[in-house]
Short mmCIF file of C-alpha atoms in Angstrom, two decimals:
data_model
loop_
_atom_site.label_atom_id
_atom_site.label_comp_id
_atom_site.label_asym_id
_atom_site.label_seq_id
_atom_site.Cartn_x
_atom_site.Cartn_y
_atom_site.Cartn_z
CA UNK A 1338 -31.18 -22.68 0.63
CA UNK A 1339 -34.22 -24.99 0.34
CA UNK A 1340 -36.92 -22.80 1.90
CA UNK A 1341 -36.36 -24.11 5.40
CA UNK A 1342 -36.40 -27.88 4.75
CA UNK A 1343 -32.91 -28.08 6.23
CA UNK A 1344 -31.04 -25.80 8.62
CA UNK A 1345 -27.34 -25.11 9.20
CA UNK A 1346 -25.73 -23.19 12.08
CA UNK A 1347 -24.15 -19.81 11.40
CA UNK A 1348 -22.80 -18.95 14.82
CA UNK A 1349 -19.36 -17.47 14.12
CA UNK A 1350 -18.62 -15.20 17.12
CA UNK A 1351 -22.26 -14.55 18.05
CA UNK A 1352 -22.68 -15.14 21.80
CA UNK A 1353 -25.28 -17.66 22.95
CA UNK A 1354 -27.99 -15.16 23.93
CA UNK A 1355 -31.71 -14.69 23.24
CA UNK A 1356 -32.42 -13.07 19.85
CA UNK A 1357 -35.15 -10.43 20.00
CA UNK A 1358 -35.18 -9.25 16.38
CA UNK A 1359 -33.43 -9.80 13.06
CA UNK A 1360 -33.21 -7.68 9.92
CA UNK A 1361 -31.31 -7.67 6.64
CA UNK A 1362 -30.25 -4.10 5.87
CA UNK A 1363 -28.12 -3.24 2.82
CA UNK A 1364 -26.96 -6.86 2.63
CA UNK A 1365 -25.81 -6.87 6.26
CA UNK A 1366 -27.51 -9.19 8.76
CA UNK A 1367 -28.41 -7.18 11.88
CA UNK A 1368 -29.32 -9.15 15.00
CA UNK A 1369 -30.72 -7.64 18.19
CA UNK A 1370 -29.72 -9.66 21.26
CA UNK A 1371 -30.93 -9.61 24.84
CA UNK A 1372 -28.28 -7.91 26.93
CA UNK A 1373 -25.55 -7.89 24.25
CA UNK A 1374 -26.73 -5.01 22.04
CA UNK A 1375 -26.34 -5.58 18.27
CA UNK A 1376 -24.44 -8.25 16.38
CA UNK A 1377 -23.92 -7.56 12.67
CA UNK A 1378 -22.76 -10.05 10.08
CA UNK A 1379 -21.28 -7.83 7.39
CA UNK A 1380 -22.01 -8.62 3.74
CA UNK A 1381 -24.26 -11.64 3.37
CA UNK A 1382 -24.18 -11.22 -0.42
CA UNK A 1383 -21.92 -14.29 -0.36
CA UNK A 1384 -24.88 -16.36 0.88
CA UNK A 1385 -26.92 -15.12 -2.07
CA UNK A 1386 -24.31 -16.53 -4.48
CA UNK A 1387 -23.96 -19.99 -2.97
CA UNK A 1388 -25.52 -22.80 -5.04
CA UNK A 1389 -24.67 -26.35 -6.12
CA UNK A 1390 -22.16 -25.10 -8.69
CA UNK A 1391 -20.46 -22.83 -6.19
CA UNK A 1392 -20.28 -25.54 -3.54
CA UNK A 1393 -18.80 -28.17 -5.90
CA UNK A 1394 -16.16 -25.93 -7.50
CA UNK A 1395 -12.50 -26.56 -6.72
CA UNK A 1396 -12.12 -22.82 -6.22
CA UNK A 1397 -14.60 -19.99 -6.44
CA UNK A 1398 -14.36 -16.20 -6.33
CA UNK A 1399 -17.51 -14.45 -5.15
CA UNK A 1400 -18.64 -11.18 -6.67
CA UNK A 1401 -17.83 -8.40 -4.18
CA UNK A 1402 -20.71 -6.16 -3.33
CA UNK A 1403 -20.49 -2.57 -4.48
CA UNK A 1404 -18.63 -0.49 -1.92
CA UNK A 1405 -18.23 3.17 -1.04
CA UNK A 1406 -14.99 5.09 -1.14
CA UNK A 1407 -15.25 6.41 2.40
CA UNK A 1408 -12.90 7.62 5.09
CA UNK A 1409 -13.24 5.52 8.20
CA UNK A 1410 -12.25 6.64 11.66
CA UNK A 1411 -10.08 4.36 13.78
CA UNK A 1412 -11.56 1.64 15.95
CA UNK A 1413 -11.95 2.05 19.72
CA UNK A 1414 -10.31 -1.33 20.30
CA UNK A 1415 -7.07 0.21 21.51
CA UNK A 1416 -8.92 2.49 23.92
CA UNK A 1417 -11.33 0.00 25.47
CA UNK A 1418 -9.75 -3.42 25.40
CA UNK A 1419 -12.12 -6.32 24.97
CA UNK A 1420 -15.50 -4.57 25.02
CA UNK A 1421 -15.36 -2.04 22.19
CA UNK A 1422 -17.34 -2.36 18.95
CA UNK A 1423 -15.65 -4.23 16.13
CA UNK A 1424 -16.25 -2.01 13.12
CA UNK A 1425 -16.11 -3.28 9.54
CA UNK A 1426 -12.97 -2.35 7.60
CA UNK A 1427 -12.83 0.57 5.21
CA UNK A 1428 -12.50 -1.16 1.87
CA UNK A 1429 -13.85 -3.84 -0.45
CA UNK A 1430 -14.41 -7.26 1.08
CA UNK A 1431 -13.37 -10.02 -1.33
CA UNK A 1432 -14.47 -13.58 -0.53
CA UNK A 1433 -13.21 -16.79 -2.08
CA UNK A 1434 -13.52 -20.51 -1.36
CA UNK A 1435 -11.03 -23.35 -1.84
CA UNK A 1436 -12.22 -26.94 -1.70
CA UNK A 1437 -8.66 -28.21 -0.99
CA UNK A 1438 -5.41 -26.70 0.21
CA UNK A 1439 -3.78 -24.88 -2.70
CA UNK A 1440 -0.92 -26.76 -4.35
CA UNK A 1441 0.08 -23.85 -6.60
CA UNK A 1442 0.67 -20.17 -6.02
CA UNK A 1443 -2.55 -18.33 -5.23
CA UNK A 1444 -2.87 -14.79 -6.57
CA UNK A 1445 -5.54 -12.13 -6.33
CA UNK A 1446 -5.39 -9.00 -8.50
CA UNK A 1447 -7.51 -5.87 -8.36
CA UNK A 1448 -7.91 -4.34 -11.82
CA UNK A 1449 -9.46 -1.14 -13.10
CA UNK A 1450 -11.98 -0.90 -15.95
CA UNK A 1451 -9.15 -0.99 -18.51
CA UNK A 1452 -7.67 -4.23 -17.10
CA UNK A 1453 -4.69 -2.48 -15.53
CA UNK A 1454 -3.54 -4.08 -12.28
CA UNK A 1455 -4.15 -1.76 -9.34
CA UNK A 1456 -3.05 -4.03 -6.49
CA UNK A 1457 -1.80 -7.61 -6.23
CA UNK A 1458 -1.72 -10.16 -3.41
CA UNK A 1459 -0.14 -13.60 -3.58
CA UNK A 1460 0.59 -16.61 -1.40
CA UNK A 1461 2.45 -19.87 -1.95
CA UNK A 1462 1.32 -23.23 -0.60
CA UNK A 1463 2.21 -23.57 3.07
CA UNK A 1464 4.93 -26.03 4.01
CA UNK A 1465 4.04 -29.29 5.71
CA UNK A 1466 3.22 -28.79 9.38
CA UNK A 1467 2.92 -25.00 9.09
CA UNK A 1468 -0.32 -23.44 10.23
CA UNK A 1469 -1.91 -20.16 9.25
CA UNK A 1470 -3.36 -17.93 11.97
CA UNK A 1471 -7.08 -18.53 12.40
CA UNK A 1472 -9.13 -15.41 13.01
CA UNK A 1473 -12.43 -17.05 12.16
CA UNK A 1474 -14.52 -14.42 10.47
CA UNK A 1475 -13.25 -11.57 12.65
CA UNK A 1476 -11.38 -8.72 11.03
CA UNK A 1477 -7.77 -8.02 11.96
CA UNK A 1478 -7.21 -5.04 14.21
CA UNK A 1479 -7.04 -1.74 12.42
CA UNK A 1480 -3.73 -0.44 11.26
CA UNK A 1481 -1.67 -0.29 8.12
CA UNK A 1482 -0.34 -3.50 6.70
CA UNK A 1483 -0.53 -5.79 3.72
CA UNK A 1484 -3.59 -8.02 3.55
CA UNK A 1485 -2.74 -11.67 3.06
CA UNK A 1486 -4.25 -14.57 1.16
CA UNK A 1487 -4.87 -17.94 2.74
CA UNK A 1488 -4.05 -21.10 0.79
CA UNK A 1489 -5.95 -23.42 3.15
CA UNK A 1490 -9.17 -25.16 2.20
CA UNK A 1491 -12.26 -23.26 3.24
CA UNK A 1492 -13.88 -19.85 3.03
CA UNK A 1493 -11.66 -16.77 3.16
CA UNK A 1494 -11.96 -13.00 3.13
CA UNK A 1495 -9.45 -10.40 1.98
CA UNK A 1496 -10.07 -6.66 2.33
CA UNK A 1497 -8.72 -4.34 -0.37
CA UNK A 1498 -8.11 -1.02 1.38
CA UNK A 1499 -8.87 0.94 -1.84
CA UNK A 1500 -5.25 1.91 -2.28
CA UNK A 1501 -3.15 1.45 -5.39
CA UNK A 1502 0.18 -0.26 -4.92
CA UNK A 1503 2.40 2.36 -3.22
CA UNK A 1504 5.63 3.52 -4.83
CA UNK A 1505 8.80 2.10 -3.24
CA UNK A 1506 9.46 3.54 0.23
CA UNK A 1507 6.45 5.85 -0.09
CA UNK A 1508 5.79 8.27 2.79
CA UNK A 1509 2.26 6.91 3.02
CA UNK A 1510 0.26 4.17 1.32
CA UNK A 1511 -0.68 4.26 -2.35
CA UNK A 1512 -3.13 6.70 -3.91
CA UNK A 1513 -6.78 6.02 -3.10
CA UNK A 1514 -8.75 4.55 -6.00
CA UNK A 1515 -11.17 6.78 -7.91
CA UNK A 1516 -14.84 5.68 -7.91
CA UNK A 1517 -15.71 3.57 -10.94
CA UNK A 1518 -15.93 -0.02 -12.20
CA UNK A 1519 -13.27 -2.44 -10.94
CA UNK A 1520 -12.53 -6.16 -11.14
CA UNK A 1521 -11.00 -8.80 -8.91
CA UNK A 1522 -9.23 -11.80 -10.43
CA UNK A 1523 -8.33 -14.94 -8.50
CA UNK A 1524 -5.68 -17.19 -10.06
CA UNK A 1525 -4.66 -20.67 -8.94
CA UNK A 1526 -2.25 -22.44 -11.28
CA UNK A 1527 -3.87 -22.43 -14.75
CA UNK A 1528 -7.32 -21.60 -13.35
CA UNK A 1529 -8.64 -18.08 -12.88
CA UNK A 1530 -11.94 -16.34 -12.29
CA UNK A 1531 -12.86 -12.65 -12.52
CA UNK A 1532 -15.69 -10.70 -10.90
CA UNK A 1533 -16.73 -7.08 -11.32
CA UNK A 1534 -17.92 -4.53 -8.79
CA UNK A 1535 -18.46 -0.78 -8.53
CA UNK A 1536 -16.63 1.58 -6.21
CA UNK A 1537 -19.08 4.38 -5.38
CA UNK A 1538 -18.44 7.95 -4.32
CA UNK A 1539 -19.31 8.73 -0.71
CA UNK A 1540 -22.77 10.39 -0.96
CA UNK A 1541 -21.84 12.81 1.83
CA UNK A 1542 -18.85 13.98 -0.21
CA UNK A 1543 -21.00 14.26 -3.34
CA UNK A 1544 -23.53 16.35 -1.41
CA UNK A 1545 -20.72 18.77 -0.63
CA UNK A 1546 -20.23 19.30 -4.37
CA UNK A 1547 -17.18 17.07 -4.86
CA UNK A 1548 -17.26 15.20 -8.19
CA UNK A 1549 -15.52 12.11 -9.49
CA UNK A 1550 -13.46 14.40 -11.75
CA UNK A 1551 -12.26 16.18 -8.60
CA UNK A 1552 -11.19 12.87 -7.08
CA UNK A 1553 -9.50 11.88 -10.33
CA UNK A 1554 -7.49 15.11 -10.28
CA UNK A 1555 -6.50 14.38 -6.69
CA UNK A 1556 -5.47 10.85 -7.64
CA UNK A 1557 -3.31 12.06 -10.55
CA UNK A 1558 -1.53 14.60 -8.37
CA UNK A 1559 -0.83 12.00 -5.67
CA UNK A 1560 0.53 9.60 -8.32
CA UNK A 1561 2.78 12.35 -9.64
CA UNK A 1562 3.98 13.15 -6.12
CA UNK A 1563 4.66 9.45 -5.55
CA UNK A 1564 6.83 9.28 -8.66
CA UNK A 1565 8.84 12.28 -7.48
CA UNK A 1566 9.25 10.67 -4.08
CA UNK A 1567 10.54 7.52 -5.79
CA UNK A 1568 13.11 9.56 -7.72
CA UNK A 1569 14.31 11.22 -4.52
CA UNK A 1570 14.47 7.93 -2.62
CA UNK A 1571 16.47 6.32 -5.45
CA UNK A 1572 18.94 9.20 -5.32
CA UNK A 1573 19.35 8.79 -1.54
CA UNK A 1574 19.94 5.05 -1.92
CA UNK A 1575 22.48 5.62 -4.69
CA UNK A 1576 24.31 8.16 -2.55
CA UNK A 1577 24.44 5.72 0.36
CA UNK A 1578 25.83 2.94 -1.81
CA UNK A 1579 28.54 5.05 -3.47
CA UNK A 1580 29.55 6.84 -0.27
CA UNK A 1581 29.95 3.51 1.53
CA UNK A 1582 32.32 2.34 -1.19
CA UNK A 1583 34.29 5.59 -1.03
CA UNK A 1584 34.68 5.26 2.73
CA UNK A 1585 35.98 1.72 2.27
CA UNK A 1586 38.41 2.89 -0.40
CA UNK A 1587 39.72 5.65 1.87
CA UNK A 1588 40.22 3.27 4.77
CA UNK A 1589 41.88 0.58 2.62
CA UNK A 1590 44.18 3.18 1.07
CA UNK A 1591 45.29 4.43 4.49
CA UNK A 1592 45.77 0.88 5.74
CA UNK A 1593 47.86 -0.07 2.70
CA UNK A 1594 49.82 3.18 3.02
CA UNK A 1595 49.06 4.18 -0.57
CA UNK A 1596 49.33 7.72 -1.86
CA UNK A 1597 47.58 10.12 0.53
CA UNK A 1598 45.87 11.72 -2.46
CA UNK A 1599 43.67 8.61 -2.88
CA UNK A 1600 42.20 8.67 0.61
CA UNK A 1601 41.84 12.46 0.57
CA UNK A 1602 39.99 12.40 -2.75
CA UNK A 1603 37.71 9.60 -1.54
CA UNK A 1604 36.86 11.59 1.60
CA UNK A 1605 36.21 14.71 -0.46
CA UNK A 1606 33.85 12.90 -2.85
CA UNK A 1607 32.02 11.32 0.10
CA UNK A 1608 31.47 14.79 1.60
CA UNK A 1609 30.10 16.07 -1.71
CA UNK A 1610 27.60 13.21 -1.78
CA UNK A 1611 26.59 13.96 1.79
CA UNK A 1612 25.93 17.59 0.87
CA UNK A 1613 23.44 16.46 -1.77
CA UNK A 1614 21.89 13.92 0.59
CA UNK A 1615 21.32 16.52 3.30
CA UNK A 1616 19.28 18.58 0.84
CA UNK A 1617 17.10 15.56 0.09
CA UNK A 1618 16.53 13.93 3.47
CA UNK A 1619 17.18 14.58 7.14
CA UNK A 1620 20.37 12.94 8.36
CA UNK A 1621 21.85 12.60 11.82
CA UNK A 1622 24.40 15.30 10.99
CA UNK A 1623 21.77 17.63 9.51
CA UNK A 1624 19.15 17.59 12.27
CA UNK A 1625 19.74 21.18 13.36
CA UNK A 1626 19.35 22.53 9.84
CA UNK A 1627 16.30 20.35 9.27
CA UNK A 1628 14.52 22.04 12.17
CA UNK A 1629 14.93 25.38 10.41
CA UNK A 1630 14.09 24.30 6.85
CA UNK A 1631 12.79 20.76 6.17
CA UNK A 1632 14.66 18.83 3.51
CA UNK A 1633 13.02 18.13 0.18
CA UNK A 1634 11.59 14.71 1.07
CA UNK A 1635 10.15 16.14 4.28
CA UNK A 1636 8.42 18.79 2.21
CA UNK A 1637 7.09 16.07 -0.10
CA UNK A 1638 5.72 14.15 2.87
CA UNK A 1639 3.99 17.26 4.18
CA UNK A 1640 2.49 18.03 0.77
CA UNK A 1641 1.32 14.40 0.53
CA UNK A 1642 -0.56 14.70 3.82
CA UNK A 1643 -2.11 18.01 2.77
CA UNK A 1644 -3.28 16.74 -0.63
CA UNK A 1645 -4.72 13.48 0.71
CA UNK A 1646 -6.25 14.89 3.90
CA UNK A 1647 -9.77 15.10 2.43
CA UNK A 1648 -11.74 14.06 -0.65
CA UNK A 1649 -11.45 17.22 -2.72
CA UNK A 1650 -9.89 18.75 -5.81
CA UNK A 1651 -6.34 19.90 -4.98
CA UNK A 1652 -5.84 23.64 -4.73
CA UNK A 1653 -3.69 25.46 -7.29
CA UNK A 1654 -1.12 26.08 -4.54
CA UNK A 1655 -0.54 22.30 -4.28
CA UNK A 1656 0.35 22.11 -7.99
CA UNK A 1657 2.59 25.17 -7.67
CA UNK A 1658 4.37 23.68 -4.66
CA UNK A 1659 4.96 20.38 -6.45
CA UNK A 1660 6.33 22.27 -9.48
CA UNK A 1661 8.84 23.97 -7.16
CA UNK A 1662 9.78 20.67 -5.50
CA UNK A 1663 10.28 18.90 -8.83
CA UNK A 1664 12.47 21.75 -10.10
CA UNK A 1665 14.72 21.50 -7.03
CA UNK A 1666 14.73 17.70 -7.28
CA UNK A 1667 15.79 17.82 -10.93
CA UNK A 1668 18.64 20.15 -10.01
CA UNK A 1669 19.86 17.78 -7.29
CA UNK A 1670 19.57 14.79 -9.64
CA UNK A 1671 21.62 16.63 -12.28
CA UNK A 1672 24.21 17.53 -9.66
CA UNK A 1673 24.43 13.90 -8.53
CA UNK A 1674 24.63 12.67 -12.11
CA UNK A 1675 27.55 15.00 -12.91
CA UNK A 1676 29.35 13.94 -9.74
CA UNK A 1677 29.02 10.28 -10.67
CA UNK A 1678 29.67 10.62 -14.38
CA UNK A 1679 32.61 13.02 -14.18
CA UNK A 1680 34.26 13.13 -10.76
CA UNK A 1681 33.82 9.54 -9.61
CA UNK A 1682 34.53 8.18 -13.09
CA UNK A 1683 37.82 10.12 -13.01
CA UNK A 1684 38.52 8.83 -9.51
CA UNK A 1685 38.02 5.26 -10.76
CA UNK A 1686 40.80 5.89 -13.26
CA UNK A 1687 43.03 6.94 -10.36
CA UNK A 1688 42.08 3.76 -8.48
CA UNK A 1689 42.99 1.57 -11.45
CA UNK A 1690 46.43 3.18 -11.54
CA UNK A 1691 46.83 2.11 -7.90
CA UNK A 1692 45.56 -1.37 -8.84
CA UNK A 1693 42.41 -0.90 -6.74
CA UNK A 1694 38.90 -1.91 -7.67
CA UNK A 1695 36.53 0.80 -8.96
CA UNK A 1696 33.59 2.43 -7.21
CA UNK A 1697 30.51 0.84 -8.77
CA UNK A 1698 27.41 2.91 -9.47
CA UNK A 1699 24.42 3.08 -11.78
CA UNK A 1700 23.56 6.30 -13.53
CA UNK A 1701 20.09 7.72 -12.71
#
């Protein structure tokens, strides 16, 4: 920082070995070692941003370097324990510094160019005596999971995996972000700071003729598929809730020796709900049928994997298939709505006559 008048160690997990050469390449520090191959410190753009103002700030969010939207293969760590290369993560590395342990909720948002939140991460101050896991500057092992913020004093790194927040109970993660201008915003109490960066298209994909408009079309189709998945999942959850109540009503009616018609009607309505459910999702009872013709949510999951399998504009057949799925889904939703609104509402009237509590449900 002062042209060599003072020196500070930057060892991290670099072994103590002779250094034969050193090079900065695309803002990565590449070190050639004697007998230990290469050691690479990913993204030294943080060092370029450190100054007196940065060092004295109570909190500071560094500008992420521009990153590529690229598909990364899995690490070899699981195959060769202990001696495999540690590859950088596929995503945007976000660095921030806290001069003291956070006393308020810490939040980091990823926003698009129109200030819409794409992904959010948050952490509350740790309780007294609790310790956060210390990985130094090593990346966590590969695998899906939610990145976490640290509220401890010091330098921290979070990796945004380029995915939008997934819909509830999604079959996969969220849709992959389209190349363009993005922002990260760090908030601590009343303080916040925002930095911009660019997400770039993979040049290998661009060389194959894929455009950003193609990736945007893919993104929009995946978002639409995610919304349909959410509708189907909500229907399954509603069915489970109402059927559970019906089963309780039937059992209570038999135990109290009420009119047999009450328990029979409850069982009948529960079976009708199960019929709808088995068209939406594979159940234990419907496994044989599912092997012959996958249920609707299984078809959605398969379409999801087909659409997101490569960076490309979706084929017309993918749109046609989703149209078919959404038509069937709407029919099942209408069928469920009529069952709840008419049949179960009428059954609730019967329950009130027997001085029993109603079956509670929310309309779609």
